[in-house]
């Protein structure tokens, strides 16, 4: 099948928009799981209302944003490959597809966690969920690098420097979040002791 060069650019535009929507959904979905699990620590009188609200938000986010983002990304990717089938025989594309499979497994695993949360059967801790929330960042960085550098994937010092910087930034955000959480727990405890 042949497409005009302009059609190819439209497919790529929509493919990138799909990627942005898909990832926004994945990042926020797991953040909601963290809040959902943290609701366990709330007072029994309000807990049920929070569970119900998070469950609704997760379901809407997954079905209205995240999965449509996936569908747009994959549909446009198929159109791109139909227009440019030679990409399928190139190493970078085969490696990219392997990472996309991991991303799809992640996506559907989120649905499994969502089901467990809805039934009150999820025994993941907030900490484990925070670590789980970092996985798509790694996949995103690798996939985007593969598609931009293609078969010239860089392994020089500048690449390692940028990779270390990204890891450092992600770790700093985690440490800061942990510091704030521990501080608010300490404040809550001292207020309870004062009463
Ligand atoms: C279903 C699997 C996927 C396939 C078959 C696929 C295929 C493609 C193809 C053929 C292109 C055009 C490359 C070019 O013209 O140079 C492309 C572009 C791109 N893809 Fe994918 N893709 C897939 C999933 C993804 C995912 C999950 C991401 C993000 C994590 C992604 C990010 C991008 C980006 C950013 C571009 C634009 C790169 C550029 O123009 O330099 N793709 N993809």
mmCIF file of N, CA and C and ligand atoms in Angstrom, residues 8 12 15-16 19 22-23 73-74 77-78 80-81 84 87 92-93 96-97 100 103 139-140 143-144 147-148 150, ligand 1:
data_model
loop_
_atom_site.group_PDB
_atom_site.id
_atom_site.type_symbol
_atom_site.label_atom_id
_atom_site.label_comp_id
_atom_site.label_asym_id
_atom_site.label_seq_id
_atom_site.Cartn_x
_atom_site.Cartn_y
_atom_site.Cartn_z
ATOM 1 N N UNK A 8 2.108 10.115 5.753
ATOM 2 C CA UNK A 8 3.072 9.525 6.694
ATOM 3 C C UNK A 8 3.286 10.463 7.887
ATOM 4 N N UNK A 12 2.540 9.947 11.878
ATOM 5 C CA UNK A 12 3.562 10.144 12.917
ATOM 6 C C UNK A 12 3.064 11.154 13.961
ATOM 7 N N UNK A 15 0.617 9.411 16.058
ATOM 8 C CA UNK A 15 1.336 8.399 16.848
ATOM 9 C C UNK A 15 1.940 9.063 18.090
ATOM 10 N N UNK A 16 2.580 10.211 17.901
ATOM 11 C CA UNK A 16 3.225 10.900 19.032
ATOM 12 C C UNK A 16 2.164 11.418 20.015
ATOM 13 N N UNK A 19 1.099 8.561 22.070
ATOM 14 C CA UNK A 19 2.112 8.212 23.076
ATOM 15 C C UNK A 19 1.984 9.129 24.301
ATOM 16 N N UNK A 22 -1.197 8.212 26.238
ATOM 17 C CA UNK A 22 -1.031 6.893 26.866
ATOM 18 C C UNK A 22 -0.178 7.006 28.135
ATOM 19 N N UNK A 23 0.966 7.681 28.003
ATOM 20 C CA UNK A 23 1.859 7.792 29.154
ATOM 21 C C UNK A 23 1.275 8.669 30.259
ATOM 22 N N UNK A 73 -1.876 5.074 19.568
ATOM 23 C CA UNK A 73 -0.439 4.835 19.329
ATOM 24 C C UNK A 73 -0.241 3.624 18.414
ATOM 25 N N UNK A 74 -0.892 2.510 18.791
ATOM 26 C CA UNK A 74 -0.664 1.263 18.057
ATOM 27 C C UNK A 74 -1.269 1.338 16.649
ATOM 28 N N UNK A 77 0.957 3.399 14.603
ATOM 29 C CA UNK A 77 2.216 2.668 14.388
ATOM 30 C C UNK A 77 2.036 1.663 13.251
ATOM 31 N N UNK A 78 0.873 0.990 13.228
ATOM 32 C CA UNK A 78 0.619 0.012 12.156
ATOM 33 C C UNK A 78 0.586 0.738 10.803
ATOM 34 N N UNK A 80 2.122 3.497 10.061
ATOM 35 C CA UNK A 80 3.500 3.894 9.729
ATOM 36 C C UNK A 80 4.261 2.711 9.131
ATOM 37 N N UNK A 81 4.044 1.524 9.716
ATOM 38 C CA UNK A 81 4.766 0.345 9.214
ATOM 39 C C UNK A 81 4.247 -0.108 7.850
ATOM 40 N N UNK A 84 5.908 2.204 5.566
ATOM 41 C CA UNK A 84 7.385 2.040 5.530
ATOM 42 C C UNK A 84 7.756 0.650 6.061
ATOM 43 N N UNK A 87 11.189 -0.792 7.793
ATOM 44 C CA UNK A 87 11.586 -0.567 9.191
ATOM 45 C C UNK A 87 11.544 -1.863 10.006
ATOM 46 N N UNK A 92 16.883 -1.652 15.274
ATOM 47 C CA UNK A 92 16.323 -0.716 16.265
ATOM 48 C C UNK A 92 14.829 -0.920 16.421
ATOM 49 N N UNK A 93 14.131 -1.194 15.278
ATOM 50 C CA UNK A 93 12.673 -1.379 15.343
ATOM 51 C C UNK A 93 12.338 -2.673 16.087
ATOM 52 N N UNK A 96 12.839 -1.965 19.621
ATOM 53 C CA UNK A 96 11.754 -1.078 20.070
ATOM 54 C C UNK A 96 10.487 -1.910 20.325
ATOM 55 N N UNK A 97 10.184 -2.829 19.395
ATOM 56 C CA UNK A 97 8.965 -3.633 19.547
ATOM 57 C C UNK A 97 9.018 -4.495 20.814
ATOM 58 N N UNK A 100 8.091 -2.287 23.523
ATOM 59 C CA UNK A 100 6.655 -1.979 23.461
ATOM 60 C C UNK A 100 5.851 -3.152 24.059
ATOM 61 N N UNK A 103 5.826 -2.716 27.633
ATOM 62 C CA UNK A 103 4.908 -1.631 27.991
ATOM 63 C C UNK A 103 3.449 -2.124 27.968
ATOM 64 N N UNK A 139 11.042 2.755 30.210
ATOM 65 C CA UNK A 139 10.629 2.284 28.883
ATOM 66 C C UNK A 139 10.498 3.465 27.917
ATOM 67 N N UNK A 140 9.934 4.568 28.410
ATOM 68 C CA UNK A 140 9.755 5.762 27.569
ATOM 69 C C UNK A 140 11.110 6.277 27.055
ATOM 70 N N UNK A 143 12.645 3.738 24.499
ATOM 71 C CA UNK A 143 11.909 3.665 23.227
ATOM 72 C C UNK A 143 12.131 4.942 22.408
ATOM 73 N N UNK A 144 12.049 6.108 23.082
ATOM 74 C CA UNK A 144 12.235 7.371 22.339
ATOM 75 C C UNK A 144 13.666 7.442 21.803
ATOM 76 N N UNK A 147 13.968 5.246 18.692
ATOM 77 C CA UNK A 147 13.309 5.744 17.482
ATOM 78 C C UNK A 147 14.039 6.995 16.932
ATOM 79 N N UNK A 148 14.705 7.732 17.822
ATOM 80 C CA UNK A 148 15.417 8.927 17.357
ATOM 81 C C UNK A 148 16.802 8.548 16.800
ATOM 82 N N UNK A 150 17.876 5.428 16.153
ATOM 83 C CA UNK A 150 17.764 4.226 15.300
ATOM 84 C C UNK A 150 18.987 3.321 15.502
HETATM 85 C C1 LIG B 1 3.123 -0.504 18.553
HETATM 86 C C2 LIG B 1 4.397 -0.349 18.559
HETATM 87 C C3 LIG B 1 5.098 0.761 17.821
HETATM 88 C C4 LIG B 1 5.505 0.749 16.518
HETATM 89 C C5 LIG B 1 5.346 -0.376 15.499
HETATM 90 C C6 LIG B 1 6.089 2.042 16.233
HETATM 91 C C7 LIG B 1 6.582 2.440 15.026
HETATM 92 C C8 LIG B 1 7.046 3.708 14.727
HETATM 93 C C9 LIG B 1 7.477 4.164 13.425
HETATM 94 C C10 LIG B 1 7.493 3.313 12.163
HETATM 95 C C11 LIG B 1 7.841 5.462 13.540
HETATM 96 C C12 LIG B 1 8.350 6.381 12.415
HETATM 97 C C13 LIG B 1 9.856 6.435 12.459
HETATM 98 C C14 LIG B 1 10.413 7.447 11.490
HETATM 99 O O1 LIG B 1 9.705 7.893 10.575
HETATM 100 O O2 LIG B 1 11.583 7.829 11.648
HETATM 101 C C15 LIG B 1 7.660 5.828 14.918
HETATM 102 C C16 LIG B 1 7.916 7.088 15.416
HETATM 103 C C17 LIG B 1 7.925 7.383 16.741
HETATM 104 N N1 LIG B 1 7.557 6.526 17.772
HETATM 105 FE FE1 LIG B 1 6.791 4.687 17.580
HETATM 106 N N2 LIG B 1 6.056 2.786 17.383
HETATM 107 C C18 LIG B 1 5.458 2.049 18.377
HETATM 108 C C19 LIG B 1 5.271 2.438 19.692
HETATM 109 C C20 LIG B 1 5.817 3.577 20.245
HETATM 110 C C21 LIG B 1 5.853 3.881 21.644
HETATM 111 C C22 LIG B 1 5.238 3.017 22.742
HETATM 112 C C23 LIG B 1 6.496 5.073 21.786
HETATM 113 C C24 LIG B 1 6.818 5.850 23.039
HETATM 114 C C25 LIG B 1 7.178 5.301 24.158
HETATM 115 C C26 LIG B 1 6.872 5.524 20.476
HETATM 116 C C27 LIG B 1 7.522 6.706 20.213
HETATM 117 C C28 LIG B 1 7.736 7.208 18.960
HETATM 118 C C29 LIG B 1 8.245 8.556 18.677
HETATM 119 C C30 LIG B 1 8.592 9.627 19.711
HETATM 120 C C31 LIG B 1 8.343 8.667 17.287
HETATM 121 C C32 LIG B 1 8.809 9.889 16.462
HETATM 122 C C33 LIG B 1 10.323 9.776 16.223
HETATM 123 C C34 LIG B 1 10.856 10.731 15.192
HETATM 124 O O3 LIG B 1 10.145 11.237 14.342
HETATM 125 O O4 LIG B 1 12.079 10.978 15.235
HETATM 126 N N3 LIG B 1 6.460 4.578 19.558
HETATM 127 N N4 LIG B 1 7.164 4.755 15.610
#
